[in-house]
XYZ file of C-alpha atoms in Angstrom:
676
model
C -25.537 -7.797 12.931
C -22.679 -6.657 14.861
C -23.475 -7.056 17.502
C -25.077 -10.238 17.664
C -23.030 -12.165 16.347
C -20.243 -10.740 19.082
C -23.011 -11.807 21.747
C -23.558 -15.426 19.820
C -19.117 -15.422 19.868
C -19.072 -14.404 23.766
C -21.632 -16.693 25.713
C -20.885 -19.126 28.112
C -21.632 -22.723 27.750
C -22.346 -23.996 31.424
C -20.703 -28.029 31.127
C -18.405 -30.101 32.911
C -18.895 -33.145 30.097
C -16.440 -31.559 26.978
C -18.523 -33.525 24.331
C -21.154 -31.568 24.947
C -19.274 -27.818 25.762
C -17.592 -28.642 22.430
C -21.478 -29.216 20.799
C -22.850 -25.707 22.616
C -19.914 -23.830 21.570
C -19.817 -24.907 18.265
C -23.313 -24.240 17.553
C -23.055 -20.401 19.155
C -20.546 -19.955 16.982
C -21.840 -21.020 13.868
C -24.410 -18.408 14.620
C -21.721 -15.820 14.868
C -20.607 -16.841 11.886
C -24.366 -15.633 10.049
C -25.031 -12.266 12.325
C -22.039 -11.056 10.613
C -22.421 -12.104 7.634
C -26.108 -10.939 7.458
C -23.878 -7.864 9.070
C -21.463 -8.110 5.178
C -24.847 -8.189 3.226
C -26.546 -5.482 4.905
C -23.267 -2.855 3.872
C -22.906 -4.594 -0.064
C -19.971 -6.583 0.433
C -20.470 -9.402 -1.378
C -18.618 -12.445 -0.817
C -19.009 -14.897 -4.049
C -15.779 -17.649 -4.679
C -14.194 -15.667 -7.582
C -14.343 -12.636 -6.346
C -10.858 -10.409 -4.665
C -11.850 -7.406 -2.263
C -12.223 -5.380 -4.377
C -15.298 -6.291 -6.472
C -16.474 -7.524 -3.358
C -16.653 -3.977 -2.197
C -16.824 -2.090 -4.273
C -20.911 -0.966 -3.419
C -19.913 -1.252 0.387
C -21.186 1.308 2.327
C -18.449 1.791 5.291
C -15.025 0.196 3.978
C -14.038 0.385 8.143
C -16.353 -2.247 9.416
C -16.890 -4.119 6.385
C -13.167 -5.385 7.018
C -14.140 -5.535 10.761
C -16.940 -8.094 9.802
C -14.238 -10.519 8.017
C -11.921 -10.300 10.837
C -14.619 -10.902 12.955
C -15.457 -14.488 10.860
C -11.552 -15.648 10.993
C -10.919 -15.136 14.160
C -14.781 -17.617 14.410
C -13.657 -20.101 12.149
C -10.592 -19.841 13.585
C -11.703 -20.922 17.145
C -14.324 -23.687 14.721
C -11.160 -25.840 13.928
C -9.585 -25.312 17.587
C -12.767 -26.731 19.090
C -12.773 -29.651 16.429
C -8.247 -30.188 15.826
C -7.992 -32.830 18.010
C -10.191 -34.916 15.203
C -8.334 -34.015 12.747
C -10.740 -34.362 10.511
C -11.625 -32.636 7.256
C -14.383 -30.839 8.434
C -11.611 -28.967 10.951
C -9.376 -28.741 7.322
C -12.588 -27.029 5.962
C -13.396 -24.365 8.375
C -9.651 -23.529 8.235
C -9.666 -23.087 4.880
C -12.660 -21.712 5.446
C -10.935 -18.662 7.609
C -7.454 -18.153 6.029
C -10.211 -17.632 3.331
C -12.119 -14.430 4.775
C -8.060 -13.689 6.045
C -7.082 -13.524 2.899
C -9.358 -10.380 2.094
C -8.424 -8.358 4.679
C -5.041 -7.102 3.913
C -6.238 -7.287 0.051
C -8.369 -4.620 1.387
C -5.891 -3.305 3.995
C -3.329 -2.687 0.725
C -5.982 -0.261 -0.738
C -6.937 1.429 1.110
C -3.276 2.217 2.240
C -2.689 2.967 -2.050
C -5.522 5.503 -0.596
C -4.162 7.816 1.835
C -2.162 11.062 1.856
C 0.162 10.576 4.741
C 3.187 8.849 6.409
C 1.535 9.340 10.246
C -1.968 7.977 8.312
C -0.519 5.258 7.192
C 1.047 4.381 10.295
C -1.664 4.408 11.900
C -2.673 1.712 9.731
C 0.011 -0.532 10.576
C -0.228 -0.401 13.666
C -4.381 -1.517 14.090
C -4.696 -3.526 11.261
C -0.891 -5.460 12.439
C -2.276 -8.472 14.375
C -4.197 -9.107 11.186
C -1.914 -10.180 8.902
C 0.159 -12.139 12.462
C -3.240 -14.482 12.269
C -3.016 -14.702 8.505
C 0.218 -15.849 8.915
C -0.559 -18.445 12.280
C -3.929 -19.662 9.433
C -1.385 -20.710 6.836
C 1.124 -22.453 8.576
C -1.233 -24.363 10.149
C -3.339 -24.758 7.113
C 0.615 -25.759 5.614
C 0.648 -28.080 8.004
C -2.050 -29.666 7.339
C -1.836 -29.824 3.530
C 1.736 -29.694 3.035
C 0.611 -26.826 0.122
C 3.063 -24.680 -0.582
C 1.611 -21.224 -1.950
C -0.310 -21.314 1.712
C 4.540 -20.327 2.661
C 3.974 -17.951 0.449
C 0.565 -16.785 1.377
C 2.381 -16.283 4.322
C 5.505 -14.831 3.406
C 3.745 -11.742 1.039
C 2.201 -11.151 4.466
C 5.293 -10.668 6.802
C 6.650 -9.310 4.261
C 3.721 -6.710 4.868
C 4.594 -6.144 8.592
C 7.626 -4.063 8.002
C 7.953 -0.346 6.546
C 5.439 -0.522 3.990
C 4.553 3.387 4.780
C 8.090 2.939 3.269
C 8.043 0.667 0.514
C 4.233 3.263 -0.507
C 7.003 5.523 -0.671
C 9.122 4.676 -3.381
C 7.443 2.947 -5.622
C 5.055 6.021 -5.382
C 8.106 8.075 -6.825
C 9.116 5.144 -8.903
C 5.639 5.855 -10.907
C 6.148 9.465 -10.760
C 9.917 8.802 -12.029
C 9.362 6.269 -14.797
C 5.758 7.024 -15.362
C 6.095 10.694 -17.166
C 3.198 11.973 -15.813
C 1.717 15.726 -14.976
C 2.378 18.032 -11.852
C -1.467 18.544 -12.206
C -2.795 15.465 -12.278
C -0.882 14.404 -9.376
C -2.077 16.863 -6.792
C -5.191 15.994 -8.729
C -4.202 12.010 -6.978
C -3.336 13.621 -3.310
C -6.149 16.002 -3.052
C -8.198 13.199 -4.132
C -6.634 10.983 -1.552
C -6.776 12.913 1.256
C -10.286 14.080 1.249
C -11.798 10.902 1.188
C -9.843 9.664 3.973
C -10.798 12.980 5.758
C -13.991 12.791 5.243
C -13.951 8.019 5.925
C -12.212 9.670 9.055
C -15.554 11.051 10.177
C -18.027 8.871 8.527
C -16.744 6.389 11.079
C -16.390 8.444 14.124
C -20.227 9.138 13.949
C -23.092 8.556 16.429
C -25.414 5.878 14.944
C -28.140 7.611 16.381
C -27.238 11.492 17.211
C -29.977 13.057 14.632
C -27.149 16.154 14.051
C -24.484 13.249 13.458
C -27.141 10.937 11.229
C -27.784 14.860 9.267
C -24.251 14.734 9.039
C -23.196 11.387 7.854
C -26.041 12.096 5.214
C -24.086 14.418 4.040
C -20.855 12.922 3.558
C -22.307 10.232 2.481
C -23.113 12.452 -0.690
C -19.289 14.105 -0.937
C -17.889 9.821 -0.828
C -20.243 8.811 -3.627
C -18.380 12.398 -5.523
C -14.888 12.017 -4.634
C -14.816 7.943 -5.474
C -16.789 8.789 -8.428
C -14.562 11.307 -9.406
C -11.196 9.639 -8.014
C -12.444 5.979 -10.405
C -13.008 8.766 -12.987
C -9.652 9.816 -12.611
C -7.612 5.886 -12.369
C -9.467 4.959 -16.549
C -7.718 7.879 -17.168
C -4.328 7.710 -15.724
C -4.694 3.828 -16.934
C -5.910 4.271 -20.102
C -2.879 7.169 -20.339
C -0.438 6.920 -17.670
C -0.287 3.027 -18.129
C 3.547 3.766 -16.911
C 2.349 4.565 -13.656
C -0.821 3.583 -13.232
C 0.919 0.185 -13.857
C 3.742 0.557 -10.929
C 1.137 2.521 -8.573
C -1.611 0.445 -8.525
C -0.402 -2.711 -9.274
C 0.447 -5.702 -7.539
C 4.451 -4.732 -7.024
C 5.266 -7.492 -3.959
C 7.670 -9.336 -4.516
C 7.026 -13.470 -4.197
C 9.320 -16.309 -2.967
C 10.942 -17.059 -6.884
C 11.362 -13.724 -7.547
C 13.369 -13.116 -4.681
C 14.904 -17.086 -5.373
C 16.381 -16.268 -8.928
C 18.070 -12.417 -7.009
C 20.311 -14.843 -5.008
C 23.811 -15.903 -5.754
C 24.943 -19.356 -4.410
C 26.470 -18.260 -1.759
C 23.326 -15.876 -0.077
C 20.660 -16.661 2.264
C 17.976 -14.736 4.132
C 16.504 -15.359 7.310
C 12.687 -13.499 7.089
C 11.537 -13.727 10.568
C 7.670 -12.350 12.635
C 7.548 -12.366 15.464
C 4.180 -11.477 17.279
C 4.379 -10.772 21.324
C 0.424 -10.593 21.476
C -0.442 -13.889 22.957
C 0.869 -14.746 26.364
C 2.949 -17.226 24.969
C 6.129 -15.194 22.141
C 4.923 -16.954 18.208
C 7.579 -16.574 16.220
C 7.774 -17.712 12.111
C 10.748 -17.629 10.336
C 11.135 -18.023 6.643
C 14.219 -19.000 4.982
C 15.119 -18.860 1.631
C 18.757 -19.376 -0.911
C 18.353 -19.444 -4.500
C 17.806 -23.291 -4.691
C 15.194 -24.387 -0.868
C 13.267 -22.293 0.978
C 11.519 -23.147 4.291
C 8.205 -22.150 6.400
C 8.770 -22.620 10.325
C 7.419 -22.384 13.475
C 10.576 -22.099 15.553
C 10.138 -22.519 19.903
C 10.177 -19.323 21.204
C 8.668 -20.150 24.350
C 7.391 -17.646 27.205
C 11.350 -16.783 27.955
C 12.189 -15.173 24.794
C 11.158 -11.475 25.050
C 13.460 -11.451 28.028
C 16.710 -13.430 26.218
C 16.190 -10.066 23.393
C 16.544 -7.868 26.475
C 19.175 -9.296 28.253
C 21.512 -9.295 25.087
C 20.133 -5.744 24.106
C 21.090 -4.543 27.406
C 24.950 -5.203 27.809
C 25.036 -4.715 24.482
C 24.170 -1.496 24.365
C 25.314 -0.321 28.646
C 27.036 3.343 27.755
C 28.360 1.741 31.631
C 29.967 -0.553 29.878
C 33.710 -0.149 31.521
C 31.620 -1.521 34.639
C 30.826 -4.446 33.763
C 30.524 -7.639 35.870
C 32.089 -11.185 35.269
C 28.189 -11.796 36.518
C 26.578 -9.832 33.604
C 28.739 -11.221 30.627
C 27.428 -15.164 31.996
C 23.856 -13.372 31.813
C 24.961 -12.259 27.959
C 26.416 -14.528 27.173
C 23.933 -17.521 28.030
C 21.025 -15.515 26.360
C 22.991 -14.961 23.674
C 24.041 -18.632 23.067
C 20.878 -19.145 23.877
C 19.057 -16.976 20.963
C 21.402 -18.997 18.318
C 20.023 -22.515 19.249
C 16.468 -20.366 18.436
C 17.410 -18.626 15.532
C 20.110 -20.052 13.682
C 20.099 -23.514 15.108
C 17.589 -24.090 12.881
C 19.203 -23.147 9.500
C 23.235 -24.065 10.974
C 23.906 -26.341 7.545
C 21.903 -24.152 5.375
C 24.079 -21.529 5.588
C 27.563 -22.770 5.864
C 29.818 -20.657 4.797
C 27.248 -18.047 3.033
C 25.801 -14.739 3.116
C 23.139 -13.499 5.525
C 20.413 -11.045 4.824
C 18.300 -10.794 7.822
C 14.843 -9.362 7.875
C 14.860 -9.231 11.777
C 11.170 -8.270 13.237
C 9.267 -6.463 15.914
C 11.783 -6.436 19.572
C 14.547 -8.426 17.024
C 15.390 -5.351 16.044
C 17.003 -4.006 18.882
C 19.520 -6.097 18.593
C 23.015 -7.660 15.842
C 22.460 -11.071 15.022
C 26.744 -10.974 14.508
C 26.478 -10.676 18.099
C 24.653 -13.904 18.794
C 27.419 -16.771 19.472
C 27.123 -19.758 18.555
C 29.593 -21.567 21.571
C 28.109 -21.029 24.393
C 31.869 -20.098 26.631
C 33.453 -21.898 29.678
C 31.579 -19.414 32.440
C 33.371 -21.026 35.328
C 36.152 -19.131 33.950
C 36.060 -15.477 33.509
C 34.539 -14.471 30.197
C 36.740 -13.199 27.674
C 35.398 -10.955 24.631
C 37.613 -11.069 22.425
C 37.430 -15.313 22.423
C 33.718 -15.449 21.689
C 32.752 -17.290 19.388
C 30.288 -14.718 17.754
C 28.013 -15.305 14.580
C 29.808 -12.429 12.525
C 33.223 -15.059 13.110
C 31.678 -17.645 10.602
C 28.977 -14.884 8.446
C 28.647 -11.992 7.200
C 25.652 -10.482 7.986
C 24.180 -7.697 6.229
C 20.253 -6.598 6.972
C 16.856 -5.426 5.191
C 13.637 -3.498 6.525
C 11.927 -5.411 3.844
C 13.004 -8.442 0.870
C 10.533 -6.366 -0.987
C 12.984 -3.261 -0.117
C 15.727 -4.692 -0.697
C 15.180 -6.092 -4.203
C 13.608 -2.976 -5.112
C 14.051 -1.626 -8.346
C 14.501 2.066 -6.951
C 17.665 -0.490 -4.620
C 19.265 -0.416 -7.334
C 18.768 1.802 -9.553
C 21.041 4.454 -8.340
C 23.840 6.806 -10.669
C 27.270 6.749 -9.292
C 27.807 9.821 -9.009
C 31.293 11.133 -9.854
C 31.872 13.335 -6.467
C 32.515 11.102 -4.667
C 31.865 11.066 -0.764
C 30.337 13.944 1.657
C 31.377 14.290 4.958
C 29.919 16.001 8.327
C 32.601 17.095 11.706
C 30.452 19.365 14.229
C 32.876 20.661 16.625
C 30.890 21.677 19.893
C 31.908 22.816 23.140
C 29.279 21.639 25.910
C 27.276 24.312 24.714
C 24.044 23.737 26.350
C 20.668 24.711 23.307
C 17.249 24.267 23.723
C 15.549 22.561 21.509
C 11.996 21.098 20.842
C 11.038 22.802 25.353
C 14.802 20.398 25.934
C 18.039 21.464 27.361
C 21.429 19.406 25.072
C 24.939 18.907 25.930
C 26.268 19.354 22.700
C 29.360 17.615 24.442
C 32.771 17.777 22.903
C 33.171 14.778 19.478
C 37.235 14.898 19.417
C 37.171 11.172 16.965
C 34.941 13.200 14.232
C 37.534 15.204 13.187
C 39.689 12.005 12.984
C 37.745 10.263 11.321
C 36.285 12.141 8.213
C 39.679 12.730 7.790
C 41.376 9.188 7.277
C 38.205 9.097 5.512
C 39.006 11.762 2.885
C 42.731 9.443 2.170
C 41.126 6.898 1.058
C 38.456 8.448 -0.328
C 38.148 11.603 -2.652
C 36.228 14.025 -1.110
C 34.758 16.597 -0.104
C 34.863 18.064 4.224
C 32.976 20.703 5.511
C 33.640 20.524 9.757
C 34.018 23.950 12.206
C 31.228 26.579 11.929
C 31.855 24.367 7.630
C 29.420 21.373 9.119
C 26.029 23.558 8.094
C 22.981 22.552 8.284
C 22.507 25.238 5.713
C 25.699 22.982 3.462
C 23.878 19.487 3.563
C 21.068 21.449 2.777
C 23.422 23.079 0.051
C 25.038 19.635 -0.594
C 23.319 16.065 -0.450
C 22.025 15.984 -3.674
C 25.642 15.419 -5.679
C 27.606 13.342 -3.753
C 27.361 8.468 -3.875
C 28.254 8.704 0.015
C 26.696 11.041 2.849
C 28.989 10.484 5.905
C 27.652 12.014 9.385
C 29.599 11.905 12.061
C 28.533 14.492 14.711
C 25.237 13.881 17.810
C 21.735 12.874 17.077
C 19.285 13.043 19.472
C 16.052 10.295 20.076
C 12.393 11.509 20.544
C 10.305 8.546 21.450
C 7.872 10.273 21.867
C 7.302 11.737 18.575
C 9.952 10.077 16.557
C 8.934 12.518 13.900
C 11.704 15.246 15.614
C 14.903 12.805 16.559
C 17.096 14.706 15.279
C 21.237 15.443 13.695
C 23.337 18.416 15.382
C 25.057 20.052 12.227
C 26.774 23.140 13.939
C 24.585 25.181 16.103
C 23.252 28.195 14.193
C 23.595 31.906 14.502
C 20.388 33.055 13.276
C 17.444 31.522 13.923
C 16.326 29.934 9.845
C 13.683 27.027 10.094
C 15.999 26.073 7.458
C 19.161 26.331 8.746
C 19.113 26.282 12.587
C 20.933 23.041 12.886
C 18.840 20.320 13.685
C 18.182 17.596 10.277
C 14.780 15.989 12.465
C 13.843 12.746 11.540
C 10.244 14.443 8.874
C 13.249 16.772 7.241
C 14.817 13.772 5.900
C 11.806 12.375 5.048
C 11.390 15.343 2.131
C 14.838 15.420 0.774
C 15.500 14.255 -2.434
C 18.537 12.037 -1.327
C 20.235 10.672 -4.724
C 23.497 9.331 -2.265
C 23.710 4.926 -2.282
C 24.575 5.146 0.336
C 24.632 6.620 3.948
C 26.993 6.382 6.272
C 25.256 7.552 9.887
C 28.578 7.683 12.700
C 26.350 9.259 15.258
C 24.583 7.659 18.477
C 21.357 5.830 17.891
C 21.022 6.037 13.848
C 19.134 2.769 14.014
C 17.799 3.521 17.565
C 13.558 4.501 18.260
C 10.454 4.140 18.407
C 8.850 0.435 17.788
C 5.485 0.739 16.046
C 3.717 -2.422 15.236
C 3.038 -3.025 11.820
C 6.605 -0.595 10.742
C 9.567 -2.163 12.325
C 11.031 0.521 14.231
C 10.833 4.929 13.245
C 14.658 5.543 13.528
C 16.806 8.621 11.549
C 17.908 5.579 9.774
C 14.621 4.685 7.938
C 13.886 8.112 7.405
C 17.362 7.702 5.385
C 15.752 4.704 3.741
C 12.278 6.787 2.929
C 14.027 9.443 1.989
C 15.195 7.054 -1.562
C 18.810 5.847 -0.023
C 18.562 2.386 -0.504
C 21.447 1.321 2.305
C 22.602 2.893 5.229
C 25.837 2.453 7.574
C 23.599 2.634 11.934
C 24.656 2.483 14.860
C 22.562 -0.067 17.151
C 22.947 2.731 20.558
C 25.305 5.298 21.386
C 28.701 4.815 19.853
C 32.129 4.814 21.401
C 34.107 7.473 19.895
C 37.643 5.606 19.049
C 36.139 2.300 17.830
C 33.820 4.413 16.035
C 37.046 5.920 14.093
C 39.402 2.813 13.477
C 36.314 0.605 12.430
C 35.135 3.887 10.072
C 38.581 4.386 8.903
C 39.185 0.492 8.093
C 35.337 0.605 6.806
C 36.341 3.236 3.858
C 39.270 1.273 2.704
C 37.976 -2.426 2.177
C 35.132 0.206 0.048
C 37.862 1.087 -1.841
C 38.698 -2.695 -2.669
C 36.126 -3.502 -4.186
C 34.318 -5.204 -0.869
C 30.367 -4.537 -0.638
C 29.549 -3.022 2.070
C 28.395 -5.790 4.758
C 31.436 -7.786 3.835
C 33.214 -4.367 4.817
C 31.539 -3.570 7.594
C 32.404 -7.364 8.549
C 35.708 -7.241 7.864
C 36.753 -4.192 9.988
C 35.023 -5.074 12.889
C 36.415 -8.100 13.225
C 39.688 -6.045 12.026
C 38.658 -4.139 15.315
C 38.359 -6.603 17.734
C 41.743 -8.164 17.034
C 43.396 -5.769 18.225
C 41.614 -4.397 20.545
C 42.432 -4.614 24.522
C 40.873 -6.116 26.852
C 38.512 -3.440 27.667
C 37.808 -1.855 24.010
C 36.205 -5.162 23.501
C 33.231 -4.990 25.064
C 30.855 -5.649 22.238
C 29.640 -2.787 23.341
C 32.071 -0.684 21.147
C 32.497 -2.540 17.516
C 28.774 -4.361 18.105
C 26.636 -1.933 17.019
C 27.572 -0.468 13.737
C 24.996 -2.329 11.266
C 24.695 -2.836 7.245
C 21.009 -2.135 6.420
C 19.635 -2.387 2.536
C 21.789 -2.904 -0.274
C 25.610 -4.863 -0.159
C 26.814 -3.485 -3.453
C 29.901 -2.721 -3.606
C 30.120 1.314 -4.393
C 33.732 0.704 -6.162
C 35.996 -1.926 -8.099
C 37.665 -4.695 -7.076
C 41.185 -4.382 -6.655
C 40.513 -8.181 -8.239
C 39.246 -6.699 -11.454
C 42.263 -4.308 -11.951
C 44.526 -6.490 -11.827
C 42.715 -8.699 -14.442
C 41.937 -6.146 -16.550
C 45.832 -5.676 -16.494
C 46.801 -8.819 -17.007
C 44.320 -8.384 -19.652
C 46.280 -5.949 -21.118
C 49.700 -7.246 -20.950
C 48.615 -10.286 -21.981
C 47.331 -8.609 -25.623
C 49.952 -6.652 -25.837
C 51.984 -9.854 -25.537
C 50.468 -11.506 -28.789
C 49.903 -8.611 -30.516
C 53.824 -8.552 -30.620
C 53.928 -11.566 -31.377
C 51.970 -11.113 -33.916
C 53.941 -8.765 -35.201
C 57.510 -10.539 -35.288
C 55.839 -13.544 -37.204
C 54.694 -11.049 -40.512
C 58.341 -9.447 -39.902
C 59.612 -12.911 -39.939
C 57.547 -13.620 -43.099
C 58.296 -10.665 -44.443
C 61.735 -11.344 -44.217
C 61.150 -14.680 -45.489
C 59.772 -14.141 -48.716
C 62.530 -11.094 -49.772
C 64.895 -13.855 -49.164
C 63.421 -16.398 -51.716
C 62.634 -12.804 -54.114
C 66.777 -11.846 -54.068
C 67.108 -16.115 -55.406
C-alpha cells in the first residue's frame, strides 16, 4: 500500500494545459491517499472523528509505519490544497483541514513514543527524525489560521513549536519531578525503565527486519510475541501506577505542556516573549514567530528571504572571530548591515509592543548561535569608520533574557529550587601551558591569569568558597557541588562537535587516572549530576556553543547543566576574553547582590563595560558573548526591600513612641484631676 501510494503520488502528468494538469494530478493524489489509508487499515490503525492518537494506535502492528503513512496522507492533502489554492474555495479549506487532522495525530504518537524511550541519545535521534513533521504542522496551522482566523490554530502551532525545542531536557526534568512528588519506590522506577528500554530495543529490531527473507520473517514472529508480552506488562504497570501512585503517573504521562493562556497569566505587564521557528530545509527559509505579552499574542510568518542564513552567519562570524583586534572597517560595516537587517526581520514587527519591556527570546535553529542583544535598531553612517561604543545595540533599549523553551521557563522545576545557605562555590584552576592528551587529542592548557582575579573579586561581594590551583579539582567539584546556591566555573572548556557528549571542562589536571578525578568533566558526566544550584555561571569559552541538533537545539555544556536540574545559566557563545570577562563578572555579581534579576544584572554589567571600554575592547566580541538563559528571577533581596523595611521599622517605632507619650500625658492628666 505504501509503494502503491508513493507511485500514484509521483506519477507524472504529461500535458501543457494547466487545468488538465491540475485535474489529473488531483486524481493521482486522491488515489495515493486511498492507498495510504488502506495501509493504515492493514496495520490496524483506526482513525475516527473523536478518537485520540493513543486510542487509534492501541492495536497497531507497527507504530513507526503508521506514523509514516499518517504523514504521507497529510502531505498529500497539503499538495491537493496547493493545487486548488488559487480558487480560494471551501474545497481548499477542507483539504487544509484534512491535512491538519492527520498531521495533528503524529505529534501525539511521537510524544507517546518519547515517554517510552529510555536513553537520551535515542530521544535526541527521534527529535531529529521528526523535526520536519513539526515544521509541517506549524506551516499548515498558519495557512489554516490565515484562511479561517481560528485562534486555536495559533495555539496548535505554538504547542508544536515548543516540541522542537529541548524536548529531551523537558522529558528528563518532568520525569525527575514525577519521582520527587510521586513518592514511588525505586523498584517500580527500575521496572518501568527496563520495560521501556526493552520495548524500544525490540521495536528497533523489528523495524530493521526484511519483509521477504525467511529467517527475518521467523525472527519477526518471535519479536512480535515478545513485544506483545512486554506491552501487556507495561500496560499492567501503568494501570497499577495510575491507581496507586496517581501523582507520579499524572506528572509523567499526562500532557504537562504549557499553553498560551498559562504563559500570559505568568507574565508581568513589563514582560514579553518572542519565540521563533526557523525551517531551513527548503530552498527559501521559513520563519515563524510567536509574540506573547500578558494581554496579547500574535502568530506571524516573517519575511526571511533567501539571504536570511547569510545574515545570521555574517553576524556570528564577526562576533565570534578570535582575531577581533584585526577587524577591518569593511568587516565592521558588513556586520552593521547584517545586524540591522536581522533587527528589521526579527524585532521590527514587534517594535511598538516591546517598548520599555523585558524580552525573553526563545530562538530556534541557527538563530541560537547569535545574541539578539547584538542586533542594531539603527544603521550607522557607513561612510565613516565604525565606532563600536556608539552603535545602537538592542541591549541599550531592552533587557534580553533567553530560554530553551516556554515549557522549561515556566515549569515547576524552574521555580521550586530551595535557597541554600552556602551561597557560591567557585573554581579557578591554574594552568601552565601544559599539553594534555584527552580522547586521542592534544590540548594546550594555556594560562588564564584573569580567572583567579575573577573569583577573588566575586568573593568580596558574595559569601563564597573559592577553590584555586590544585584545589580546583574535579574531585572537589563532585564533593561540594550539591551544597551551594551558585556554581561558578572560571576555566578552560573544550567543545567536541562530532561527539557533543564529550565536550568538557578542564579542572586542574589530576596525578592519577581515577575516572571521577581525571580533570575532565564532560557533558555526559554533567547529565548524571543532581544539581541543587539555582544558578550556574559557566565563565569559560564556548559554554553555550556546540553542534545544532534538529528538534533539540545546540548540544552545549550549558544544556548539560540545565538537564541536570539547574534552572538558570550564564554562558558564553564564543571564546571569552579574559580581561573583559573578569570585569563583566565582577559587576554582574555586584548587581546580583543588589537584588537585580539575573538578566538585568548581566545587561547592566555589559553596558557599564561598553561605556568604559577603549575602542579595541568596545568590540562586540569582548562583551556580547555572555548571555543569561533560563529563570531570570533574582537570588538576593533588593536593597530597596531593606530600605523600606528599615523605613517601616522607623515609622513603627515613631508611632509606638508617640502612643507611649500620649498615654503618659493622659495618665498625668488623670492624676492631676484626682489630686484636685
